[in-house]
Short mmCIF file of C-alpha atoms in Angstrom, two decimals:
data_model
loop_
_atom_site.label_atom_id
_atom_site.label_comp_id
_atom_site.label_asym_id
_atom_site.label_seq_id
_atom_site.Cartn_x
_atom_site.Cartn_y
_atom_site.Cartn_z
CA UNK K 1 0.00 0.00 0.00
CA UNK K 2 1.29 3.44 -1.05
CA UNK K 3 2.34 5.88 1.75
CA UNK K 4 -0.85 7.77 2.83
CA UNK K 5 -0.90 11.38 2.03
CA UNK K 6 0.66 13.69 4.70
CA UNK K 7 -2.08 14.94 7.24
CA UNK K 8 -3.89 11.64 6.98
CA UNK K 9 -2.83 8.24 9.16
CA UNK K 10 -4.73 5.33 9.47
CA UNK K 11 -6.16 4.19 13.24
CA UNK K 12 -6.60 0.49 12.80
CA UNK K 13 -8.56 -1.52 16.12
CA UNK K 14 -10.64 -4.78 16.82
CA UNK K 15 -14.73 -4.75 16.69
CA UNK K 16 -15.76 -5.54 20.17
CA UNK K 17 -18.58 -7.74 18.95
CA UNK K 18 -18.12 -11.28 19.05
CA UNK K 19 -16.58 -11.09 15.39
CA UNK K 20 -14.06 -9.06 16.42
CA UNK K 21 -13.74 -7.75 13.19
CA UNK K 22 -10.77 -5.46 12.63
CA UNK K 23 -11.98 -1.62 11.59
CA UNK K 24 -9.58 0.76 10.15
CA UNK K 25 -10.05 4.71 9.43
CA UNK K 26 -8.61 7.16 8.45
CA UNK K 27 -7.63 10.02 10.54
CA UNK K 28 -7.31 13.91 9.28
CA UNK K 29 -5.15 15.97 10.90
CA UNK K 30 -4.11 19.33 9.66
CA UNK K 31 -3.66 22.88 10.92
CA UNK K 32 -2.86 26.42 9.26
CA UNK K 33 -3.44 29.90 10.55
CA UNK K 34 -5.21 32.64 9.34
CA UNK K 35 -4.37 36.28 10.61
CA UNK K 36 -2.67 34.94 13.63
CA UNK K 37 -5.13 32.68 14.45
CA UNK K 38 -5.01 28.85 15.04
CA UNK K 39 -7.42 27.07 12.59
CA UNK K 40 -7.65 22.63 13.08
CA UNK K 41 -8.96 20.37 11.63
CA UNK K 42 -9.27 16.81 13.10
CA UNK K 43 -11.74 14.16 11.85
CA UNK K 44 -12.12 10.66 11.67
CA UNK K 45 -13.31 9.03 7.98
CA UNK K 46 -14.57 5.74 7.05
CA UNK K 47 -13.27 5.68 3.85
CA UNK K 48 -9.48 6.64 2.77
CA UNK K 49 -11.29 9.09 -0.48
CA UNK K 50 -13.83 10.86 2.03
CA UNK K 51 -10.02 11.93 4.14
CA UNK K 52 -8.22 13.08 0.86
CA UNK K 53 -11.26 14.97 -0.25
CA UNK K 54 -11.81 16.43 3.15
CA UNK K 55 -8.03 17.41 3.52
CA UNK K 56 -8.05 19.30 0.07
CA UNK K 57 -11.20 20.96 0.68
CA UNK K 58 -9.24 22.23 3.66
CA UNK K 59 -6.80 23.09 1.74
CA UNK K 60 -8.18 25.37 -0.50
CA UNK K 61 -11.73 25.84 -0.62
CA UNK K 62 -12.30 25.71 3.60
CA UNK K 63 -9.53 27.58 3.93
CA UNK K 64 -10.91 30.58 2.06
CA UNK K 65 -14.33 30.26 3.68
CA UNK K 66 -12.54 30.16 6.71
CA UNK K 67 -10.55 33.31 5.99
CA UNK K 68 -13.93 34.96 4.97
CA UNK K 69 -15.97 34.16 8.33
CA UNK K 70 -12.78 35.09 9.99
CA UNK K 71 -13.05 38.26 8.70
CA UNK K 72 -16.71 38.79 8.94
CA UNK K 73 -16.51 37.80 12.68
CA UNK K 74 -13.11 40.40 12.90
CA UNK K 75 -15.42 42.70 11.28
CA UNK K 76 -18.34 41.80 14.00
CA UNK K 77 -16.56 42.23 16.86
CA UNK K 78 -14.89 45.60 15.77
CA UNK K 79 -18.50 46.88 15.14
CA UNK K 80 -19.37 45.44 18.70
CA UNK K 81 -16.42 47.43 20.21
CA UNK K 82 -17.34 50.96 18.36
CA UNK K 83 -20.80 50.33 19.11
CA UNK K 84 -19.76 50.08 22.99
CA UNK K 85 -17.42 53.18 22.84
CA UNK K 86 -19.42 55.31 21.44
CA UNK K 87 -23.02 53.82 23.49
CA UNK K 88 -21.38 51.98 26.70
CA UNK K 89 -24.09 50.17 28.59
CA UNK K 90 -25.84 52.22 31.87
CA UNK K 91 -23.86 49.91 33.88
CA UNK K 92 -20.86 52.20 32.95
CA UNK K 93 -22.57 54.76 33.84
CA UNK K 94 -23.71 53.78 37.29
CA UNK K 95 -19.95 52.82 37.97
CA UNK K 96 -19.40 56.03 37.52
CA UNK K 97 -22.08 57.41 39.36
CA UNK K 98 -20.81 55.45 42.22
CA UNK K 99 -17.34 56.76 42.06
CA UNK K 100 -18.14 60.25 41.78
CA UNK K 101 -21.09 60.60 44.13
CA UNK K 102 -20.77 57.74 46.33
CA UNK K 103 -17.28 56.50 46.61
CA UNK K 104 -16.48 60.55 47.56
CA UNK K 105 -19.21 60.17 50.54
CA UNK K 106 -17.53 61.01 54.09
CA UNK K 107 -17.18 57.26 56.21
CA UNK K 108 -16.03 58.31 58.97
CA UNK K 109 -18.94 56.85 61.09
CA UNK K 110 -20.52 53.57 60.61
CA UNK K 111 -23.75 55.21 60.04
CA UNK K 112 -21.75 56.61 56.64
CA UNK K 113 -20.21 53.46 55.98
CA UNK K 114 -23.85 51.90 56.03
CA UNK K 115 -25.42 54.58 53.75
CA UNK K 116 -22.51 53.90 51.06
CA UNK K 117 -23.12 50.06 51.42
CA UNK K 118 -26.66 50.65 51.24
CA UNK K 119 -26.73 53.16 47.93
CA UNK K 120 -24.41 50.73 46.31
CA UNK K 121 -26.85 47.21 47.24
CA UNK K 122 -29.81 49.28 45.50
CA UNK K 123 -27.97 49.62 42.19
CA UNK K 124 -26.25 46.61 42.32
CA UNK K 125 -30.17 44.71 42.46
CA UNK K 126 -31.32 47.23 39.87
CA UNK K 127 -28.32 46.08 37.14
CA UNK K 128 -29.09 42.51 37.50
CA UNK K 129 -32.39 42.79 37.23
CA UNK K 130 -33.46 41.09 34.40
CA UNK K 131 -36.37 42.62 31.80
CA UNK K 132 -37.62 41.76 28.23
CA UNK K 133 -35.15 43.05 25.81
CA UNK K 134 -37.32 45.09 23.13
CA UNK K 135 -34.49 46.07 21.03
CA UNK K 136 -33.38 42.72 18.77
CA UNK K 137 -32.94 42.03 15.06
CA UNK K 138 -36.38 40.06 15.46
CA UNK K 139 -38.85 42.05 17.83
CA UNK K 140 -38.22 45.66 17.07
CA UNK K 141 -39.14 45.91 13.49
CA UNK K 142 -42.41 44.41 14.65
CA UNK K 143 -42.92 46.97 17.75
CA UNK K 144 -42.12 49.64 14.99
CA UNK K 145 -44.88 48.78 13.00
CA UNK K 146 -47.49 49.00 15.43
CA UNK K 147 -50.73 46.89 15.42
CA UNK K 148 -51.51 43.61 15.17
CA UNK K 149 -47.84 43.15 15.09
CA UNK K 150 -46.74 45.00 18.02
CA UNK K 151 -49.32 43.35 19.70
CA UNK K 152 -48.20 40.40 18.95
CA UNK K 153 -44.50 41.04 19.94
CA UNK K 154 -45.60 42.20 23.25
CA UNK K 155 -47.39 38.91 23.94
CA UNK K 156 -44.05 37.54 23.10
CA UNK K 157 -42.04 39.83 25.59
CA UNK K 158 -43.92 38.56 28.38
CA UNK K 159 -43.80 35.01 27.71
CA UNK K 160 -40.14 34.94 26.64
CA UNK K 161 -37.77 33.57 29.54
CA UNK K 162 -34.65 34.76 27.13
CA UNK K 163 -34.54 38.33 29.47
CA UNK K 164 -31.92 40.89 29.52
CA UNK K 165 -29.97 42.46 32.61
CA UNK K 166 -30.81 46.13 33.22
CA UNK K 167 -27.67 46.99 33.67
CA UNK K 168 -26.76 45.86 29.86
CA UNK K 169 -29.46 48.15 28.42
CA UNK K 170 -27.88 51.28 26.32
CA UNK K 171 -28.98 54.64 27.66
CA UNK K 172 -31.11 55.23 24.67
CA UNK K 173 -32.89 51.89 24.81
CA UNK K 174 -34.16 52.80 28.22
CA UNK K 175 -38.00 54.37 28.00
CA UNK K 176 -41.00 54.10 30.12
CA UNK K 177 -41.89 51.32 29.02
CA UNK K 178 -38.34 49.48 30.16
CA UNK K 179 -39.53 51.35 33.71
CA UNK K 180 -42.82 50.01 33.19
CA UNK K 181 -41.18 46.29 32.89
CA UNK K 182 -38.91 46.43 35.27
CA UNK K 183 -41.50 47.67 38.04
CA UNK K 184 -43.28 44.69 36.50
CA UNK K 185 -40.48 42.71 37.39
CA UNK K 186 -39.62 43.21 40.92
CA UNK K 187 -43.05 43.46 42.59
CA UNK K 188 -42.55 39.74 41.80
CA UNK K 189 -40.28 39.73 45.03
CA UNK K 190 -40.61 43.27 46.50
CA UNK K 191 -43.00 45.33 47.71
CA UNK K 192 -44.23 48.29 46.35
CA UNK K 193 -42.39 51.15 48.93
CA UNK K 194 -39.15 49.17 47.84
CA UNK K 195 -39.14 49.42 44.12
CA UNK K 196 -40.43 52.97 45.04
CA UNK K 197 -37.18 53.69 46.28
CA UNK K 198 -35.32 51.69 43.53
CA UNK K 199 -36.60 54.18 41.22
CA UNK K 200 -35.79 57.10 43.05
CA UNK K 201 -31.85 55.60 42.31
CA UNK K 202 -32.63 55.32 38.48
CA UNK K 203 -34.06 59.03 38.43
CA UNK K 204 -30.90 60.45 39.87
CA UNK K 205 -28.59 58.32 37.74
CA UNK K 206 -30.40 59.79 34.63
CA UNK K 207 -30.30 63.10 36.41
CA UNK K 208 -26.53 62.89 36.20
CA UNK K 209 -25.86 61.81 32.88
CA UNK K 210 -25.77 65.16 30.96
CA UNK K 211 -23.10 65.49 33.15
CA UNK K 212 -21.51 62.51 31.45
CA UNK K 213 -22.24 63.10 28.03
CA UNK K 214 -23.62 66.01 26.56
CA UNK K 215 -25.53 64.40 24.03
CA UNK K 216 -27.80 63.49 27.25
CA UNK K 217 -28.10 67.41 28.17
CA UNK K 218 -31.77 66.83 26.58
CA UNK K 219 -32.34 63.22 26.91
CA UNK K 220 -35.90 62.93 28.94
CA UNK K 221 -35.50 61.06 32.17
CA UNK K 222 -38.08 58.21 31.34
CA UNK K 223 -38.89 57.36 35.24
CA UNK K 224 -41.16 60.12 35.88
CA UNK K 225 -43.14 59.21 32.73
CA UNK K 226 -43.60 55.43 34.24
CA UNK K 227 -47.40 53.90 34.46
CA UNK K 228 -47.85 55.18 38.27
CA UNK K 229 -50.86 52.92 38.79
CA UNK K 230 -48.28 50.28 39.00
CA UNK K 231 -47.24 51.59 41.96
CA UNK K 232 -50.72 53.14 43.41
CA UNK K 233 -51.15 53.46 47.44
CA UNK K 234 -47.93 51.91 47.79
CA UNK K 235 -47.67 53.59 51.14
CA UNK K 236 -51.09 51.79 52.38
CA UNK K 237 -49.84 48.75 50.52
CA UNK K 238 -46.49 48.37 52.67
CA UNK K 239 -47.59 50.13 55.79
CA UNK K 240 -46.92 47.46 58.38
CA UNK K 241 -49.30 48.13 61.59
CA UNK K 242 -47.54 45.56 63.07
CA UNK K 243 -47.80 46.22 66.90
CA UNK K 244 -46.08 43.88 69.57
CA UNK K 245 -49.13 41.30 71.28
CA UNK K 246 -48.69 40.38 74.83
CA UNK K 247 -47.49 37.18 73.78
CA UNK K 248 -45.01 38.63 71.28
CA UNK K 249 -43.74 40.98 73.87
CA UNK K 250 -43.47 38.47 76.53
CA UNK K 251 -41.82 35.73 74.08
CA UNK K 252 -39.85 38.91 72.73
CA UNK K 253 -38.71 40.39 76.38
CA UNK K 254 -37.60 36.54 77.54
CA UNK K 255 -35.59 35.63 74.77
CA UNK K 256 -33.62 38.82 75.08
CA UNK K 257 -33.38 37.74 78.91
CA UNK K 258 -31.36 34.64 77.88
CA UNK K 259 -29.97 36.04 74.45
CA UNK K 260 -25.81 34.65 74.70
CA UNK K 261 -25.08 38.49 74.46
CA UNK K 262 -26.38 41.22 76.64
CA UNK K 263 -25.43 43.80 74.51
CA UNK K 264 -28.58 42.73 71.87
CA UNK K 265 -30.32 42.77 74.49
CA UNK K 266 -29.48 46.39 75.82
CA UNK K 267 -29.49 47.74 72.48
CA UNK K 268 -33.15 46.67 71.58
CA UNK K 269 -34.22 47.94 74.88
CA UNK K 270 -33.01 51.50 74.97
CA UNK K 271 -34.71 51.41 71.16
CA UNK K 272 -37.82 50.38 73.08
CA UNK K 273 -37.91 52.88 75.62
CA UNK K 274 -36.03 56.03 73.93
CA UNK K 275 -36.96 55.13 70.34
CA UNK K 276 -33.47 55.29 69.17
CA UNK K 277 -32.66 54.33 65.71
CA UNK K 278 -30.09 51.09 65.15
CA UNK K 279 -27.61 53.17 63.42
CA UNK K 280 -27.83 55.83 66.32
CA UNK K 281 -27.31 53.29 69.19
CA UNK K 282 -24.84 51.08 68.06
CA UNK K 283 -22.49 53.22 67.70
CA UNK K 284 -22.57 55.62 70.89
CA UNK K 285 -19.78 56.46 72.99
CA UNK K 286 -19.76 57.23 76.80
CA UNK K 287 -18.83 60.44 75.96
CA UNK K 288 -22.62 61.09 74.43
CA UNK K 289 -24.14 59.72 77.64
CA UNK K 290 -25.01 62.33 80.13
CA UNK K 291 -26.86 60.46 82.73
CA UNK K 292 -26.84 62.88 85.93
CA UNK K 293 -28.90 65.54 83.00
CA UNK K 294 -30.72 62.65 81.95
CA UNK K 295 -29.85 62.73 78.38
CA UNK K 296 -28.52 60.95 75.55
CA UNK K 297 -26.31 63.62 72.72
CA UNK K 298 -26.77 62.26 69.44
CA UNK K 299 -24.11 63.31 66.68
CA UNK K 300 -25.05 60.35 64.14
CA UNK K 301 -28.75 60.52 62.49
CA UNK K 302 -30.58 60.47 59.89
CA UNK K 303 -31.45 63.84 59.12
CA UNK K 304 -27.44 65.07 59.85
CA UNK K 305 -28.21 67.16 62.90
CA UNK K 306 -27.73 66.52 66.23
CA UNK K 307 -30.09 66.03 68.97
CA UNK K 308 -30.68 65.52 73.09
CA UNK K 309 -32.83 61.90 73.42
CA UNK K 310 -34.08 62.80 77.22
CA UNK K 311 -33.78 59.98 79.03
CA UNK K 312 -37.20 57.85 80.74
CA UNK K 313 -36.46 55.84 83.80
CA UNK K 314 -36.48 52.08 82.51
CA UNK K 315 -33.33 53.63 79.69
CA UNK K 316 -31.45 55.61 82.33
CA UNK K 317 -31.42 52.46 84.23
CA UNK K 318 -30.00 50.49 81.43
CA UNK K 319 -27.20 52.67 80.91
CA UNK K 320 -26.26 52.76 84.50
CA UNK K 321 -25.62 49.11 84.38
CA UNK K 322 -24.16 48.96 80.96
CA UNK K 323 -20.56 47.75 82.10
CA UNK K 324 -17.43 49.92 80.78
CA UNK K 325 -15.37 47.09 79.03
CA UNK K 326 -15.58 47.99 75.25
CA UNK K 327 -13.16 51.70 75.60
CA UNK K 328 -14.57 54.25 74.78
CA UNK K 329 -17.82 52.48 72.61
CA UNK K 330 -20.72 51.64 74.87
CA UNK K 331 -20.93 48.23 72.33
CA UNK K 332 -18.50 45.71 70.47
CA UNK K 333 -21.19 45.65 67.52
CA UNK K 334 -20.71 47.36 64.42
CA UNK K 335 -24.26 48.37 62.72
CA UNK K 336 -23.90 46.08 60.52
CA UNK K 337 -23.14 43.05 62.80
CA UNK K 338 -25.72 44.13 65.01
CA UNK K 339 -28.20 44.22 62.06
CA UNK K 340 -27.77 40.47 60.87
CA UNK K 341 -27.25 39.16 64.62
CA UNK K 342 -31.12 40.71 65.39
CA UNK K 343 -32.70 39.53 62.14
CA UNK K 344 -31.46 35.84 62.86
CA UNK K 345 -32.28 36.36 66.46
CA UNK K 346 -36.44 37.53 65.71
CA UNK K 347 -36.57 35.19 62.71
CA UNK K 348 -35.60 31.95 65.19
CA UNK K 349 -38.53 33.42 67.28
CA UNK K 350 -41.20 33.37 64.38
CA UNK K 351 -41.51 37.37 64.95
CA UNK K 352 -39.74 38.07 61.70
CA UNK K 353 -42.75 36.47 59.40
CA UNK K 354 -45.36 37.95 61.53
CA UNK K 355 -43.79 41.28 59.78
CA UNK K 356 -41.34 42.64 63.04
CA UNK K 357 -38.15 44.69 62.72
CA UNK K 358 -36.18 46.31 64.73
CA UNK K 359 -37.33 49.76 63.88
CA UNK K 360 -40.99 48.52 64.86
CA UNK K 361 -38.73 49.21 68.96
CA UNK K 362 -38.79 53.12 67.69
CA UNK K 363 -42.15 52.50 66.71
CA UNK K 364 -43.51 51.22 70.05
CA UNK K 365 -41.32 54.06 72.08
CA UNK K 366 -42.91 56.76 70.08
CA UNK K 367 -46.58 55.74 70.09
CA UNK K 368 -46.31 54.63 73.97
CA UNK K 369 -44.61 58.12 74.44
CA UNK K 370 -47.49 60.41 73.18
CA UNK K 371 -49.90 58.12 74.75
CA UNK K 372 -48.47 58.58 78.42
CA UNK K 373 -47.55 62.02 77.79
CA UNK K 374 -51.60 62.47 77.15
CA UNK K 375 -52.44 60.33 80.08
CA UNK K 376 -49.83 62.00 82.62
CA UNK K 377 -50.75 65.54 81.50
CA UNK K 378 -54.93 64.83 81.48
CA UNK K 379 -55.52 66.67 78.39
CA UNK K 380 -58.53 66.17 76.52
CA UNK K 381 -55.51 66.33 73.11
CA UNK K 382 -55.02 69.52 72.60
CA UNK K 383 -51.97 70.01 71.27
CA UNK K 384 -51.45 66.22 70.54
CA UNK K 385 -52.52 66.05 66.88
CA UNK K 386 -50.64 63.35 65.97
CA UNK K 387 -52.83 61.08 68.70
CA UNK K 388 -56.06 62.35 68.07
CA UNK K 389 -55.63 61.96 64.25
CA UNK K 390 -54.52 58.19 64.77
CA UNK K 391 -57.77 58.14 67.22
CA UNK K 392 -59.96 59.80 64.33
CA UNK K 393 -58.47 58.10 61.28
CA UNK K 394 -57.66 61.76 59.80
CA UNK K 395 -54.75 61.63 57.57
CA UNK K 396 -53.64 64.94 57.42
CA UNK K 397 -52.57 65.68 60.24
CA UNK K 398 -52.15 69.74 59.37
CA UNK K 399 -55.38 70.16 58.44
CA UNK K 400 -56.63 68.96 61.77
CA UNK K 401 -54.61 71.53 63.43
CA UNK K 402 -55.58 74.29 61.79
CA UNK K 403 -59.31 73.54 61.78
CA UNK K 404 -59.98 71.83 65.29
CA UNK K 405 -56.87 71.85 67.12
CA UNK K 406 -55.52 75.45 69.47
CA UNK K 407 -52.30 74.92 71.21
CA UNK K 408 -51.35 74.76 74.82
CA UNK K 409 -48.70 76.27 76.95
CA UNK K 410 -45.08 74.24 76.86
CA UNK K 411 -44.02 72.30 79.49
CA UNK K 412 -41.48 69.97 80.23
CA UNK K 413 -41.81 66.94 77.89
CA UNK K 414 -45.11 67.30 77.55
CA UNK K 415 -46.27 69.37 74.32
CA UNK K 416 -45.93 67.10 70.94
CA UNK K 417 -42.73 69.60 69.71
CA UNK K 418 -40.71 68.41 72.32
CA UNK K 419 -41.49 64.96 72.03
CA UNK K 420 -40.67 65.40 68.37
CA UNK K 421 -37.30 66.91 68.97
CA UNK K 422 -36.03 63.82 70.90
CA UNK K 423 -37.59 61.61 68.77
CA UNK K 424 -35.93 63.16 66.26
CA UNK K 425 -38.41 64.17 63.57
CA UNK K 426 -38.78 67.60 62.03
CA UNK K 427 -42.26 66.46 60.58
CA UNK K 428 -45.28 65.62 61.95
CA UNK K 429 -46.75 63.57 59.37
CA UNK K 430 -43.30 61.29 59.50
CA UNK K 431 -43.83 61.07 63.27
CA UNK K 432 -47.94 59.92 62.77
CA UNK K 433 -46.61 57.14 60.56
CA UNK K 434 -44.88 55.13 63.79
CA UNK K 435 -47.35 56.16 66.52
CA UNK K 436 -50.09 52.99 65.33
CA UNK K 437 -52.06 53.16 68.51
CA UNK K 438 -54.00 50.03 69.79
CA UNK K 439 -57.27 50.64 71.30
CA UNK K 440 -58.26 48.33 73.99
#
């Protein structure tokens, strides 16, 4: 037999059926490369023709097709690289975004820190949210035409599982109707307040970007032009009037008693009593405690300005047994420990699904507050709108003042301002949303 062509050998092996018949093929082997790049070949033939044939074909004619998608897929991918310089995704854009406005944030407190953790979370869920893509070779042609045929093509959006991460979407292919899906998309998971807030993130992004670019100086910010009865009474939809049973607040009260560390347990109870918030508590330092003027000095809070939390008897007498062994730092948590230590500690007690939190302590301190403020004063209300209009159902809490309510001489801790002030609300109608008042 004459020598086999080079780039062809034969593989030669027994049958493993009973015949053991011998089988031989031929093997093609070959490699060349086009523009740099590696291009095989490696195939097994029954027939010693079928492997010349193939090998030529490679040879020549392959070898010029090959070439030719080569450079059609060079071509592609250039394309795909100007198209992404010159129209980068929004991700870029909220990296950015980040960088500039949240990586530049002040974290010097933990209270910071959290904010910056929290800002980034909220766009990190909106980029990998995934939506139906609108924008392909296939579907948009049909959109454009309107119709039957964009009908049609919607009806295929929703079914479609073949979605498309928000955070891949170009700037221009971002309307209200990409809002309108991806509002669509996470009340799947979230309630309504939350994707609220989500969207509050998008609208500043787009804010920004004629900063960016100024080919956005006039792009229209497509969040305010969203379907809003998407989102209708989402603040009656998420308002959680969860209020702490008996049961829950004995079950609640003993677990703390034989929680491993006392600090949880001194932490949610100052909340209780004082209404502080988590992220004002954790943190505080011996140096903010002034217990002989019955007062707590708050530096860290939400609104940026400090405040005096006066002091009731059960909280003053928690502090005066808080031992000094963490320096300066009243506790070893940071707010971020603290955080995911409480929300396994309530969820092992069943108080998580029934809709608690540990802002539902502030909650509790505020409503009890008014209410014994009321009762140890023996006013009729005046002066206490915020109780009377959770007592009357009124919403607006203004309007009650100015048309029913006249106000009464200050005294200590006992007019609604002052209560406000420790609190730490500037508004009244923020305040009425944590005093939920049980009537027995």
């Amino acid at each position: 037999m004459s020598a086999l062509p080079r780039g062809i050998t034969s593989v030669k092996w027994k049958n493993t059926t009973k015949s053991k018949e011998k089988v031989v093929k031929y093997r093609v082997r070959a490699q060349k490369k086009v523009y740099g790049f590696p291009v095989k070949l490696d195939k097994l033939f029954d027939t010693l023709q079928e492997a010349i044939d193939t090998l030529n074909d490679f040879k020549s004619k392959a070898g010029s097709y090959l070439i030719s998608k080569l450079d059609k897929q060079q071509e592609k991918e250039r394309k795909e690289v100007n198209d992404f310089l010159s129209s980068p995704t929004i991700s870029v854009y909220i990296k950015q975004y980040i960088k500039e406005k949240v990586d530049t944030r002040p974290k010097d407190t933990q209270t910071q820190r959290r904010n910056a953790s929290s800002i980034k979370s909220f766009f990190n869920t909106i980029q990998k949210t995934k939506i139906s893509y609108r924008h392909s070779d296939l579907i948009s042609p049909m959109l454009n035409a309107g119709g039957m045929l964009a009908l049609m093509a919607n009806q295929t959006l929703e079914k479609a599982d073949d979605k498309k991460e928000f955070g891949q979407f170009k700037v221009q292919e971002i309307s209200y109707i990409e809002i309108n899906s991806y509002i669509k998309e996470r009340l799947k998971t979230v309630k309504k307040i939350s994707v609220s807030r989500e969207l509050t993130f998008i609208k500043k992004l787009f804010d920004e970007l004629k900063y960016y670019d100024k080919k956005f100086f006039n792009l229209q910010n497509p969040v305010p032009l969203h379907d809003t009865s998407l989102l209708l009474n989402r603040d009656t939809a998420s308002k959680n009037n969860f209020r702490l049973s008996n049961e829950d607040k004995d079950l609640l009260f003993k677990a703390l008693d034989n929680y491993v560390n006392w600090e949880l347990k001194a932490i949610s109870l100052l909340s209780y009593y004082s209404g502080f918030r988590r992220s004002e508590i954790v943190p505080l330092t011996w140096e903010q405690v002034h217990l002989s003027e019955n007062y707590v000095q708050l530096y860290q809070t939400k609104s940026g300005q400090p405040r005096k939390v006066f002091l009731l008897k059960e909280a003053k007498e928690i502090l005066e047994n808080i031992p000094k062994t963490n320096g300066a730092r009243l506790f070893s948590y940071t707010v971020l420990g603290f955080s995911g230590s409480f929300d396994k500690f309530i969820e092992n007690l069943g108080l998580r699904k029934k809709g608690f939190r540990f802002h539902f302590f502030r909650r509790e301190a505020i409503s009890n507050l008014v209410f014994n403020i009321s009762q140890a004063t023996g006013t009729s209300g005046t002066d206490f709108s915020i109780l009377i209009s959770e007592l009357l159902g009124i919403d607006n809490v203004r309007a009650l003042e100015k048309n029913h309510i006249s106000q009464l001489p200050p005294t200590e801790m006992s007019t609604q301002k002052e209560v406000m002030q420790s609190i730490g609300h500037s508004n009244k109608q923020t305040t009425k949303r944590y005093s939920r008042l049980k009537i027995r």
